[in-house]
mmCIF file of C-alpha atoms in Angstrom:
data_model
loop_
_atom_site.group_PDB
_atom_site.id
_atom_site.type_symbol
_atom_site.label_atom_id
_atom_site.label_comp_id
_atom_site.label_asym_id
_atom_site.label_seq_id
_atom_site.Cartn_x
_atom_site.Cartn_y
_atom_site.Cartn_z
ATOM 1 C CA UNK A 238 209.984 134.319 71.927
ATOM 2 C CA UNK A 239 208.454 137.331 73.704
ATOM 3 C CA UNK A 240 205.696 137.622 71.122
ATOM 4 C CA UNK A 241 204.727 133.984 71.584
ATOM 5 C CA UNK A 242 204.780 134.350 75.374
ATOM 6 C CA UNK A 243 202.473 137.330 75.225
ATOM 7 C CA UNK A 244 200.131 135.518 72.873
ATOM 8 C CA UNK A 245 199.966 132.480 75.173
ATOM 9 C CA UNK A 246 199.265 134.630 78.220
ATOM 10 C CA UNK A 247 196.461 136.627 76.601
ATOM 11 C CA UNK A 248 193.600 134.116 77.122
ATOM 12 C CA UNK A 249 194.505 133.659 80.792
ATOM 13 C CA UNK A 250 194.627 137.430 81.376
ATOM 14 C CA UNK A 251 191.318 137.972 79.589
ATOM 15 C CA UNK A 252 189.614 135.260 81.578
ATOM 16 C CA UNK A 253 190.824 136.792 84.833
ATOM 17 C CA UNK A 254 189.542 140.195 83.765
ATOM 18 C CA UNK A 255 186.119 138.773 82.910
ATOM 19 C CA UNK A 256 185.771 137.521 86.453
ATOM 20 C CA UNK A 257 186.070 141.043 87.860
ATOM 21 C CA UNK A 258 182.820 143.054 88.475
ATOM 22 C CA UNK A 259 182.101 145.283 85.496
ATOM 23 C CA UNK A 260 182.146 148.961 86.331
ATOM 24 C CA UNK A 261 179.231 151.153 85.258
ATOM 25 C CA UNK A 262 180.244 153.905 82.861
ATOM 26 C CA UNK A 263 179.821 157.442 84.233
ATOM 27 C CA UNK A 264 176.483 158.996 83.391
ATOM 28 C CA UNK A 265 174.789 155.737 82.453
ATOM 29 C CA UNK A 266 171.830 154.139 84.221
ATOM 30 C CA UNK A 267 171.620 150.412 84.750
ATOM 31 C CA UNK A 268 168.651 148.633 83.208
ATOM 32 C CA UNK A 269 166.320 147.942 86.111
ATOM 33 C CA UNK A 270 163.899 145.065 85.928
ATOM 34 C CA UNK A 271 161.981 145.173 82.668
ATOM 35 C CA UNK A 272 163.187 148.677 81.710
ATOM 36 C CA UNK A 273 164.266 148.894 78.101
ATOM 37 C CA UNK A 274 166.707 151.400 76.622
ATOM 38 C CA UNK A 275 163.920 153.829 75.744
ATOM 39 C CA UNK A 276 162.601 153.791 79.312
ATOM 40 C CA UNK A 277 166.093 154.363 80.691
ATOM 41 C CA UNK A 278 166.582 157.317 78.335
ATOM 42 C CA UNK A 279 163.274 158.834 79.420
ATOM 43 C CA UNK A 280 164.119 158.318 83.091
ATOM 44 C CA UNK A 281 167.500 159.956 82.581
ATOM 45 C CA UNK A 282 165.944 162.981 80.873
ATOM 46 C CA UNK A 283 163.357 163.325 83.651
ATOM 47 C CA UNK A 284 166.091 163.105 86.273
ATOM 48 C CA UNK A 285 168.065 165.869 84.564
ATOM 49 C CA UNK A 286 164.981 168.066 84.059
ATOM 50 C CA UNK A 287 164.035 167.778 87.716
ATOM 51 C CA UNK A 288 167.492 168.804 88.919
ATOM 52 C CA UNK A 289 167.755 171.558 86.303
ATOM 53 C CA UNK A 290 164.361 172.969 87.285
ATOM 54 C CA UNK A 291 165.477 173.329 90.879
ATOM 55 C CA UNK A 292 168.802 174.926 89.869
ATOM 56 C CA UNK A 293 167.329 177.417 87.375
ATOM 57 C CA UNK A 294 164.515 178.326 89.780
ATOM 58 C CA UNK A 295 167.061 178.927 92.545
ATOM 59 C CA UNK A 296 169.722 180.784 90.569
ATOM 60 C CA UNK A 297 168.271 181.966 87.271
ATOM 61 C CA UNK A 298 169.745 181.134 83.880
ATOM 62 C CA UNK A 299 172.985 183.122 84.079
ATOM 63 C CA UNK A 300 174.058 181.931 87.523
ATOM 64 C CA UNK A 301 172.864 178.349 87.139
ATOM 65 C CA UNK A 302 175.642 175.773 86.983
ATOM 66 C CA UNK A 303 175.650 172.767 84.685
ATOM 67 C CA UNK A 304 178.082 171.095 87.095
ATOM 68 C CA UNK A 305 175.649 171.629 89.970
ATOM 69 C CA UNK A 306 172.823 170.144 87.912
ATOM 70 C CA UNK A 307 174.878 167.102 86.964
ATOM 71 C CA UNK A 308 175.924 166.608 90.592
ATOM 72 C CA UNK A 309 172.279 166.334 91.619
ATOM 73 C CA UNK A 310 171.496 163.656 89.036
ATOM 74 C CA UNK A 311 172.605 160.134 88.251
ATOM 75 C CA UNK A 312 174.149 161.470 85.043
ATOM 76 C CA UNK A 313 177.419 163.064 84.060
ATOM 77 C CA UNK A 314 177.866 166.427 82.357
ATOM 78 C CA UNK A 315 178.634 164.485 79.210
ATOM 79 C CA UNK A 316 175.239 162.758 79.319
ATOM 80 C CA UNK A 317 173.517 166.037 80.091
ATOM 81 C CA UNK A 318 174.955 167.550 76.913
ATOM 82 C CA UNK A 319 174.113 164.366 75.027
ATOM 83 C CA UNK A 320 170.430 164.576 75.956
ATOM 84 C CA UNK A 321 169.895 168.337 75.721
ATOM 85 C CA UNK A 322 172.752 169.789 73.669
ATOM 86 C CA UNK A 323 173.765 172.531 76.085
ATOM 87 C CA UNK A 324 172.739 174.876 78.873
ATOM 88 C CA UNK A 325 170.455 177.021 76.739
ATOM 89 C CA UNK A 326 168.612 174.036 75.262
ATOM 90 C CA UNK A 327 168.223 172.564 78.739
ATOM 91 C CA UNK A 328 166.791 175.845 80.023
ATOM 92 C CA UNK A 329 164.254 175.945 77.185
ATOM 93 C CA UNK A 330 163.193 172.387 78.018
ATOM 94 C CA UNK A 331 162.860 173.265 81.710
ATOM 95 C CA UNK A 332 160.771 176.375 81.040
ATOM 96 C CA UNK A 333 158.467 174.630 78.569
ATOM 97 C CA UNK A 334 157.990 171.702 80.952
ATOM 98 C CA UNK A 335 157.135 174.134 83.752
ATOM 99 C CA UNK A 336 154.446 175.771 81.619
ATOM 100 C CA UNK A 337 153.109 172.332 80.694
ATOM 101 C CA UNK A 338 152.644 171.496 84.383
ATOM 102 C CA UNK A 339 150.285 174.460 84.859
ATOM 103 C CA UNK A 340 148.332 173.759 81.669
ATOM 104 C CA UNK A 341 144.591 173.839 82.178
ATOM 105 C CA UNK A 342 143.092 170.355 81.662
ATOM 106 C CA UNK A 343 139.415 170.571 80.756
ATOM 107 C CA UNK A 344 137.101 167.571 81.157
ATOM 108 C CA UNK A 345 136.351 165.697 77.914
ATOM 109 C CA UNK A 346 132.683 166.761 77.994
ATOM 110 C CA UNK A 347 133.512 170.422 78.525
ATOM 111 C CA UNK A 348 130.857 172.288 80.512
ATOM 112 C CA UNK A 349 128.207 169.603 80.192
ATOM 113 C CA UNK A 350 126.038 169.735 83.303
ATOM 114 C CA UNK A 351 128.120 172.484 84.968
ATOM 115 C CA UNK A 352 126.677 175.934 85.632
ATOM 116 C CA UNK A 353 128.900 178.670 84.122
ATOM 117 C CA UNK A 354 129.488 180.436 87.452
ATOM 118 C CA UNK A 355 130.442 177.134 89.067
ATOM 119 C CA UNK A 356 132.837 176.497 86.173
ATOM 120 C CA UNK A 357 134.405 179.936 86.667
ATOM 121 C CA UNK A 358 134.759 179.284 90.373
ATOM 122 C CA UNK A 359 136.481 175.972 89.660
ATOM 123 C CA UNK A 360 138.746 177.594 87.057
ATOM 124 C CA UNK A 361 139.975 180.150 89.618
ATOM 125 C CA UNK A 362 140.459 177.512 92.319
ATOM 126 C CA UNK A 363 142.392 175.230 89.979
ATOM 127 C CA UNK A 364 144.641 178.076 88.841
ATOM 128 C CA UNK A 365 145.482 179.070 92.415
ATOM 129 C CA UNK A 366 146.136 175.463 93.408
ATOM 130 C CA UNK A 367 148.369 174.978 90.371
ATOM 131 C CA UNK A 368 150.604 177.871 91.383
ATOM 132 C CA UNK A 369 150.775 176.612 94.973
ATOM 133 C CA UNK A 370 151.736 173.120 93.815
ATOM 134 C CA UNK A 371 154.300 174.310 91.277
ATOM 135 C CA UNK A 372 156.122 177.148 93.003
ATOM 136 C CA UNK A 373 159.247 176.540 90.919
ATOM 137 C CA UNK A 374 157.183 177.664 87.923
ATOM 138 C CA UNK A 375 156.646 181.069 89.553
ATOM 139 C CA UNK A 376 160.347 181.498 90.287
ATOM 140 C CA UNK A 377 161.336 180.456 86.767
ATOM 141 C CA UNK A 378 158.906 182.985 85.286
ATOM 142 C CA UNK A 379 160.238 185.705 87.600
ATOM 143 C CA UNK A 380 163.780 185.141 86.327
ATOM 144 C CA UNK A 381 162.512 184.930 82.754
ATOM 145 C CA UNK A 382 160.774 188.305 83.097
ATOM 146 C CA UNK A 383 163.922 189.888 84.500
ATOM 147 C CA UNK A 384 165.697 188.686 81.349
ATOM 148 C CA UNK A 385 163.056 190.219 79.092
ATOM 149 C CA UNK A 386 161.269 186.889 78.474
ATOM 150 C CA UNK A 387 163.692 186.141 75.637
ATOM 151 C CA UNK A 388 163.037 182.394 75.713
ATOM 152 C CA UNK A 389 159.290 182.667 76.304
ATOM 153 C CA UNK A 390 158.962 185.004 73.312
ATOM 154 C CA UNK A 391 160.479 182.408 70.996
ATOM 155 C CA UNK A 392 158.762 179.301 72.369
ATOM 156 C CA UNK A 393 155.780 178.083 70.366
ATOM 157 C CA UNK A 394 155.024 175.561 73.099
ATOM 158 C CA UNK A 395 154.686 178.261 75.772
ATOM 159 C CA UNK A 396 152.507 180.384 73.500
ATOM 160 C CA UNK A 397 150.257 177.396 72.748
ATOM 161 C CA UNK A 398 149.861 176.454 76.424
ATOM 162 C CA UNK A 399 149.007 180.036 77.413
ATOM 163 C CA UNK A 400 146.511 180.315 74.553
ATOM 164 C CA UNK A 401 144.848 177.066 75.657
ATOM 165 C CA UNK A 402 144.509 178.334 79.229
ATOM 166 C CA UNK A 403 142.929 181.567 78.000
ATOM 167 C CA UNK A 404 140.662 179.728 75.554
ATOM 168 C CA UNK A 405 139.347 177.558 78.374
ATOM 169 C CA UNK A 406 138.281 180.671 80.268
ATOM 170 C CA UNK A 407 136.755 182.165 77.113
ATOM 171 C CA UNK A 408 134.557 179.072 76.775
ATOM 172 C CA UNK A 409 133.320 179.489 80.344
ATOM 173 C CA UNK A 410 132.583 183.194 79.909
ATOM 174 C CA UNK A 411 130.825 182.647 76.598
ATOM 175 C CA UNK A 412 128.534 180.100 78.245
ATOM 176 C CA UNK A 413 127.921 182.491 81.137
ATOM 177 C CA UNK A 414 126.988 185.331 78.825
ATOM 178 C CA UNK A 415 124.655 183.134 76.817
ATOM 179 C CA UNK A 416 122.976 182.072 80.050
ATOM 180 C CA UNK A 417 122.687 185.715 81.125
ATOM 181 C CA UNK A 418 124.676 185.235 84.325
ATOM 182 C CA UNK A 419 127.862 187.068 83.235
ATOM 183 C CA UNK A 420 128.410 190.622 82.045
ATOM 184 C CA UNK A 421 129.330 191.383 78.468
ATOM 185 C CA UNK A 422 131.281 194.589 79.153
ATOM 186 C CA UNK A 423 134.658 193.136 80.173
ATOM 187 C CA UNK A 424 137.544 191.486 78.371
ATOM 188 C CA UNK A 425 138.184 187.849 79.104
ATOM 189 C CA UNK A 426 141.903 188.658 78.947
ATOM 190 C CA UNK A 427 141.539 190.986 81.944
ATOM 191 C CA UNK A 428 139.727 188.301 83.898
ATOM 192 C CA UNK A 429 142.455 185.811 82.984
ATOM 193 C CA UNK A 430 145.245 188.153 84.072
ATOM 194 C CA UNK A 431 143.455 188.808 87.365
ATOM 195 C CA UNK A 432 143.322 185.097 88.166
ATOM 196 C CA UNK A 433 146.948 184.580 87.152
ATOM 197 C CA UNK A 434 148.216 187.769 88.793
ATOM 198 C CA UNK A 435 146.673 187.140 92.202
ATOM 199 C CA UNK A 436 147.676 183.476 92.237
ATOM 200 C CA UNK A 437 151.220 184.337 91.112
ATOM 201 C CA UNK A 438 151.565 187.123 93.681
ATOM 202 C CA UNK A 439 150.937 184.821 96.622
ATOM 203 C CA UNK A 440 154.083 182.876 95.698
ATOM 204 C CA UNK A 441 156.298 185.542 94.145
ATOM 205 C CA UNK A 442 155.814 188.114 96.943
ATOM 206 C CA UNK A 443 155.617 185.773 99.892
ATOM 207 C CA UNK A 444 158.912 186.840 101.448
ATOM 208 C CA UNK A 445 158.469 190.599 100.996
ATOM 209 C CA UNK A 446 154.906 190.567 102.345
ATOM 210 C CA UNK A 447 156.009 188.509 105.310
ATOM 211 C CA UNK A 448 158.893 190.918 105.996
ATOM 212 C CA UNK A 449 156.778 194.060 105.623
ATOM 213 C CA UNK A 450 153.461 192.943 107.119
ATOM 214 C CA UNK A 451 154.254 189.807 109.085
ATOM 215 C CA UNK A 452 151.801 187.789 106.987
ATOM 216 C CA UNK A 453 152.786 184.466 105.441
ATOM 217 C CA UNK A 454 150.582 184.229 102.365
ATOM 218 C CA UNK A 455 151.401 180.540 101.961
ATOM 219 C CA UNK A 456 150.611 179.587 105.544
ATOM 220 C CA UNK A 457 147.727 177.156 105.913
ATOM 221 C CA UNK A 458 145.170 179.777 106.951
ATOM 222 C CA UNK A 459 146.384 182.590 104.705
ATOM 223 C CA UNK A 460 146.653 180.377 101.629
ATOM 224 C CA UNK A 461 143.033 179.368 102.073
ATOM 225 C CA UNK A 462 142.010 183.018 102.398
ATOM 226 C CA UNK A 463 143.973 183.998 99.265
ATOM 227 C CA UNK A 464 142.367 181.138 97.337
ATOM 228 C CA UNK A 465 138.864 182.195 98.349
ATOM 229 C CA UNK A 466 139.650 185.833 97.596
ATOM 230 C CA UNK A 467 140.688 185.005 94.024
ATOM 231 C CA UNK A 468 137.462 183.062 93.512
ATOM 232 C CA UNK A 469 135.240 185.763 95.024
ATOM 233 C CA UNK A 470 136.850 188.602 93.076
ATOM 234 C CA UNK A 471 136.628 187.032 89.627
ATOM 235 C CA UNK A 472 133.110 185.705 90.172
ATOM 236 C CA UNK A 473 131.776 189.027 91.448
ATOM 237 C CA UNK A 474 133.569 190.890 88.675
ATOM 238 C CA UNK A 475 132.107 188.671 85.970
ATOM 239 C CA UNK A 476 128.610 188.303 87.390
ATOM 240 C CA UNK A 477 125.750 190.078 85.649
ATOM 241 C CA UNK A 478 123.813 192.621 87.701
ATOM 242 C CA UNK A 479 120.552 191.254 89.137
ATOM 243 C CA UNK A 480 117.555 192.156 86.986
ATOM 244 C CA UNK A 481 115.313 194.821 88.442
ATOM 245 C CA UNK A 482 111.924 193.567 89.488
#
């Protein structure tokens, strides 16, 4: 009977199939070494975030392509949606991660043993270096500003990171004022925006300055000069006037 023939052939067919190499499903990573499922998931998310950061920084939110992001990862579009829900959610994750990378990390002991002016100098240097090392952050923020900062306005994570960066500078200035080495007649916010603005400008306006003035602000020599300029400006601005003798 045909039914009996099919039933008898089934084990043989299954055994033959089992001997074939198993194909990896699209969008799935293989477990490597001692990696568990949680580690694979985290690696997949990081892979997607890295590709998405490059795409959003290059094209902005509207022009960015989910297909282009997926093509640059080891994941499929299906897995991208699985991990992040959609393009907008992925963009939020990218922007928040970019802000997290430029978060100010203070030493556990704060300003212990560090002179306030030295701490301010280090703060300015670190900020400039952060922008140089994370130029995608600058481009993402440029696009976000052109869109009215709609995502940044709604992100509690971005607000918290920015507040922490400002608070770190407030701690330095407070110590400087108590020590009598910094003026009391300026807003810390203005000092903060000066550090951020000058550091940001070196990246955001690199091409236009190079076209108009022939100066590459991110060249080895020029970048060093910009870095020192940021430090000198904020320190001289904040410094208290020498006491008359």
